[in-house]
Amino acid sequence: MVTITPETATDLPAREALLDRAFGKAERRRKTSERLRENRLPAEGLAFTARNRRGRVIGTLRLWDITAGSAGPALLLGPLAVDCAYQKRGIGGRLMRHAIEEARKLGHKAVLLVGDEPYYGRFGFSRSSVEALSLPGPVALERFLGLELAADSLAGAEGMISASGRMIPVNDDTAVRQTA
Ligand SMILES: CC(C)(COP(=O)(O)OP(=O)(O)OC[C@H]1O[C@@H](n2cnc3c(N)ncnc32)[C@H](O)[C@@H]1OP(=O)(O)O)[C@@H](O)C(=O)NCCC(=O)NCCS
């Protein structure tokens, strides 16, 4: 049985290893999305771990506070990864639906991400809602997607996306610094 629970500090080493395997240790730090996450904490209550029945970390998903240009406060979703031994069993989908539902319950209005539309489209993400928004770095535009949690929250949105999450405390040398 696979469970989805809030991420804890003890999950962090396994989460880092999973992300290195999924995206490449160096490559994942070069992503434009990373510019909106580095040195920040995830959005309050919106970091999740999927575990197998022994409690081992087999999936991860976080959301981050951003300002979506003229649309104001929103969330950036990612990275999402599922251990390759557990893929295609619906765990990525469960993480996505759980995270979106929790974000909605917390009153967030919109979620943005950079990812494959053929995957994220099934959760309602589309290109049209973010067409006039820009990211602070290079990105394949067809992979920049948005989802409104509140009706019309991205209507007419334009301008630059910027990070607005809580900074990691400077003296915090614990694993919480591993935020990518
Ligand atoms: C993408 C990922 C999270 C999906 O996790 P998962 O647990 O396998 O997802 P689900 O079981 O809910 O869905 C699997 C389905 O999505 C499809 N899928 C997976 N990645 C896809 C992609 N990039 N584009 C289109 N479809 C994709 C699978 O082919 C599968 O299709 P099927 O149901 O017709 O067999 C996982 O493949 C992964 O960790 N990949 C490496 C990291 C990554 O690419 N993350 C996403 C970018 S942030």
Coordinates of C-alpha atoms and ligand atoms in Angstrom, one line a residue:
M1 CA 0.0 0.0 0.0
V2 CA 1.3 3.5 -0.9
T3 CA 0.4 6.4 1.3
I4 CA 0.8 10.2 0.7
T5 CA 1.7 12.2 3.8
P6 CA 3.2 15.6 4.6
E7 CA 7.0 15.6 3.9
T8 CA 9.2 15.5 7.0
A9 CA 12.8 16.4 7.7
T10 CA 13.8 12.8 7.8
D11 CA 12.5 12.3 4.2
L12 CA 15.0 14.8 2.8
P13 CA 18.1 12.6 2.1
A14 CA 15.9 10.0 0.3
R15 CA 14.1 12.8 -1.6
E16 CA 17.3 14.4 -2.7
A17 CA 18.5 11.0 -4.0
L18 CA 15.2 10.4 -5.8
L19 CA 15.4 13.8 -7.5
D20 CA 19.0 13.2 -8.6
R21 CA 18.0 10.0 -10.2
A22 CA 14.9 11.4 -11.9
F23 CA 16.4 14.7 -13.2
G24 CA 20.2 14.5 -12.9
K25 CA 22.2 15.9 -10.0
A26 CA 23.6 18.9 -11.9
E27 CA 20.8 19.3 -14.5
R28 CA 18.0 19.8 -12.0
R29 CA 19.8 22.8 -10.4
R30 CA 20.0 24.5 -13.8
K31 CA 16.3 24.6 -14.4
T32 CA 14.6 28.0 -14.6
S33 CA 12.0 26.8 -12.1
E34 CA 14.9 26.3 -9.7
R35 CA 15.5 30.1 -9.7
L36 CA 12.1 30.5 -8.0
R37 CA 12.8 27.8 -5.4
E38 CA 16.4 28.2 -4.4
N39 CA 17.0 29.4 -0.8
R40 CA 13.3 29.3 -0.2
L41 CA 11.0 27.0 1.9
P42 CA 8.1 25.3 0.2
A43 CA 4.6 26.8 0.6
E44 CA 3.2 26.1 4.1
G45 CA 1.6 22.7 4.3
L46 CA 2.3 21.9 0.6
A47 CA 5.2 19.4 0.5
F48 CA 4.3 15.8 0.1
T49 CA 5.9 12.4 0.2
A50 CA 4.6 9.1 -1.2
R51 CA 5.8 6.1 0.8
N52 CA 5.7 2.4 0.2
R53 CA 4.3 0.1 2.9
R54 CA 7.7 0.0 4.6
G55 CA 7.7 3.8 4.9
R56 CA 10.4 4.3 2.2
V57 CA 10.2 7.5 0.2
I58 CA 9.0 6.6 -3.3
G59 CA 7.6 9.9 -4.5
T60 CA 7.8 13.6 -3.9
L61 CA 5.9 16.8 -4.8
R62 CA 6.2 20.3 -3.5
L63 CA 4.5 23.6 -4.2
W64 CA 6.1 27.0 -3.8
D65 CA 4.8 30.6 -3.2
I66 CA 5.2 32.9 -6.2
T67 CA 3.8 36.1 -7.5
A68 CA 2.3 35.5 -11.0
G69 CA 2.7 39.0 -12.5
S70 CA -0.5 41.0 -12.4
A71 CA -2.5 37.9 -11.1
G72 CA -0.7 38.2 -7.8
P73 CA -0.1 35.3 -5.3
A74 CA 0.0 31.8 -6.8
L75 CA 1.9 28.6 -6.5
L76 CA 4.6 26.9 -8.5
L77 CA 4.3 23.1 -8.6
G78 CA 7.4 20.9 -8.7
P79 CA 9.5 19.0 -8.8
L80 CA 7.3 15.8 -9.1
A81 CA 9.1 12.5 -9.2
V82 CA 8.2 8.9 -8.6
D83 CA 10.8 6.2 -8.1
C84 CA 11.1 4.3 -11.4
A85 CA 10.3 1.0 -9.7
Y86 CA 6.9 2.4 -8.8
Q87 CA 6.0 4.4 -11.9
K88 CA 2.8 3.8 -13.9
R89 CA 0.8 2.7 -10.9
G90 CA -1.0 6.0 -10.4
I91 CA 1.2 7.4 -7.7
G92 CA 2.2 10.5 -9.6
G93 CA -1.5 11.1 -10.3
R94 CA -2.4 10.6 -6.6
L95 CA 0.4 13.1 -5.6
M96 CA -0.9 15.6 -8.1
R97 CA -4.6 15.4 -7.1
H98 CA -3.7 15.4 -3.4
A99 CA -1.5 18.5 -3.7
I100 CA -4.0 20.4 -5.8
E101 CA -6.8 19.6 -3.4
E102 CA -4.7 20.7 -0.4
A103 CA -3.8 23.9 -2.2
R104 CA -7.4 24.6 -2.9
K105 CA -8.4 24.0 0.7
L106 CA -5.7 26.4 1.8
G107 CA -7.3 29.1 -0.4
H108 CA -4.7 29.3 -3.1
K109 CA -6.1 30.6 -6.4
A110 CA -3.8 29.3 -9.1
V111 CA -1.0 26.8 -9.8
L112 CA 1.7 27.2 -12.4
L113 CA 4.4 24.7 -13.5
V114 CA 7.0 23.8 -16.2
G115 CA 6.4 20.3 -17.5
D116 CA 5.0 18.1 -20.2
E117 CA 1.4 19.1 -21.2
P118 CA 0.7 15.5 -22.3
Y119 CA 1.1 14.5 -18.6
Y120 CA -0.1 17.6 -16.7
G121 CA -3.0 18.3 -19.1
R122 CA -4.9 15.4 -17.4
F123 CA -5.0 17.5 -14.2
G124 CA -6.4 20.5 -16.0
F125 CA -3.2 22.4 -16.7
S126 CA -3.1 24.4 -19.9
R127 CA -1.0 26.8 -21.8
S128 CA -3.7 29.3 -22.5
S129 CA -4.0 30.6 -18.9
V130 CA -0.4 31.7 -18.7
E131 CA 0.3 32.8 -22.3
A132 CA 1.1 36.4 -21.3
L133 CA 3.2 35.5 -18.2
S134 CA 7.0 35.1 -18.3
L135 CA 9.5 33.1 -16.3
P136 CA 12.9 34.5 -15.1
G137 CA 15.0 32.4 -17.5
P138 CA 14.9 30.2 -20.6
V139 CA 12.1 27.7 -20.8
A140 CA 10.4 25.8 -23.7
L141 CA 7.2 27.9 -23.7
E142 CA 4.9 25.0 -24.6
R143 CA 5.9 23.5 -21.2
F144 CA 4.8 26.5 -19.2
L145 CA 1.3 25.7 -17.9
G146 CA -1.3 27.0 -15.5
L147 CA -4.3 25.8 -13.6
E148 CA -7.0 28.1 -12.0
L149 CA -8.2 26.9 -8.6
A150 CA -10.6 29.9 -8.4
A151 CA -12.5 31.0 -11.5
D152 CA -10.7 33.5 -13.6
S153 CA -7.8 33.9 -11.2
L154 CA -5.4 33.9 -14.2
A155 CA -7.7 35.9 -16.5
G156 CA -5.7 38.7 -18.2
A157 CA -2.6 37.7 -16.2
E158 CA 0.6 39.3 -17.6
G159 CA 4.1 40.1 -16.4
M160 CA 7.0 38.3 -14.8
I161 CA 6.8 35.4 -12.3
S162 CA 8.8 36.0 -9.1
A163 CA 9.6 34.1 -6.0
S164 CA 7.7 35.1 -2.9
G165 CA 8.3 32.1 -0.6
R166 CA 9.8 32.3 2.9
M167 CA 13.6 32.4 2.8
I168 CA 15.5 29.6 4.5
P169 CA 17.1 31.0 7.6
V170 CA 20.7 31.8 7.0
N171 CA 22.1 29.8 9.9
D172 CA 20.1 26.7 9.1
D173 CA 22.6 24.1 8.2
T174 CA 20.2 21.2 8.6
A175 CA 18.7 19.2 5.8
V176 CA 15.9 21.7 5.4
R177 CA 18.3 23.6 3.1
Q178 CA 17.9 20.8 0.6
T179 CA 14.9 22.4 -1.1
A180 CA 15.2 21.9 -4.8
Ligands
LIG1 C1 6.2 11.9 -14.5 C2 6.1 10.9 -13.3 C3 6.1 11.7 -12.0 C4 4.8 10.1 -13.4 O1 4.6 9.3 -12.3 P1 3.7 8.0 -12.3 O2 3.5 7.5 -10.9 O3 4.3 7.0 -13.3 O4 2.4 8.6 -12.9 P2 1.0 7.9 -13.1 O5 1.1 6.4 -12.8 O6 0.0 8.7 -12.4 O7 0.7 8.1 -14.6 C5 1.5 7.3 -15.5 C6 1.0 7.7 -17.0 O8 1.6 9.0 -17.3 C7 2.4 8.8 -18.5 N1 3.5 9.7 -18.5 C8 4.5 9.8 -17.6 N2 5.3 10.8 -17.9 C9 4.8 11.4 -19.0 C10 5.2 12.5 -19.8 N3 6.3 13.2 -19.6 N4 4.4 12.9 -20.8 C11 3.2 12.2 -21.1 N5 2.8 11.1 -20.3 C12 3.6 10.7 -19.3 C13 2.8 7.4 -18.5 O9 3.2 6.9 -19.8 C14 1.6 6.7 -17.9 O10 0.6 6.5 -19.0 P3 -0.5 5.4 -18.9 O11 -1.3 5.6 -17.7 O12 -1.2 5.5 -20.2 O13 0.3 4.1 -18.8 C15 7.2 9.9 -13.3 O14 7.3 9.3 -14.6 C16 8.6 10.5 -13.0 O15 9.0 10.6 -11.9 N6 9.3 10.8 -14.1 C17 10.7 11.4 -13.9 C18 10.6 12.8 -13.4 C19 9.7 13.7 -14.3 O16 9.7 13.7 -15.5 N7 8.8 14.5 -13.6 C20 7.9 15.4 -14.3 C21 8.5 16.7 -14.6 S1 8.4 17.8 -13.2

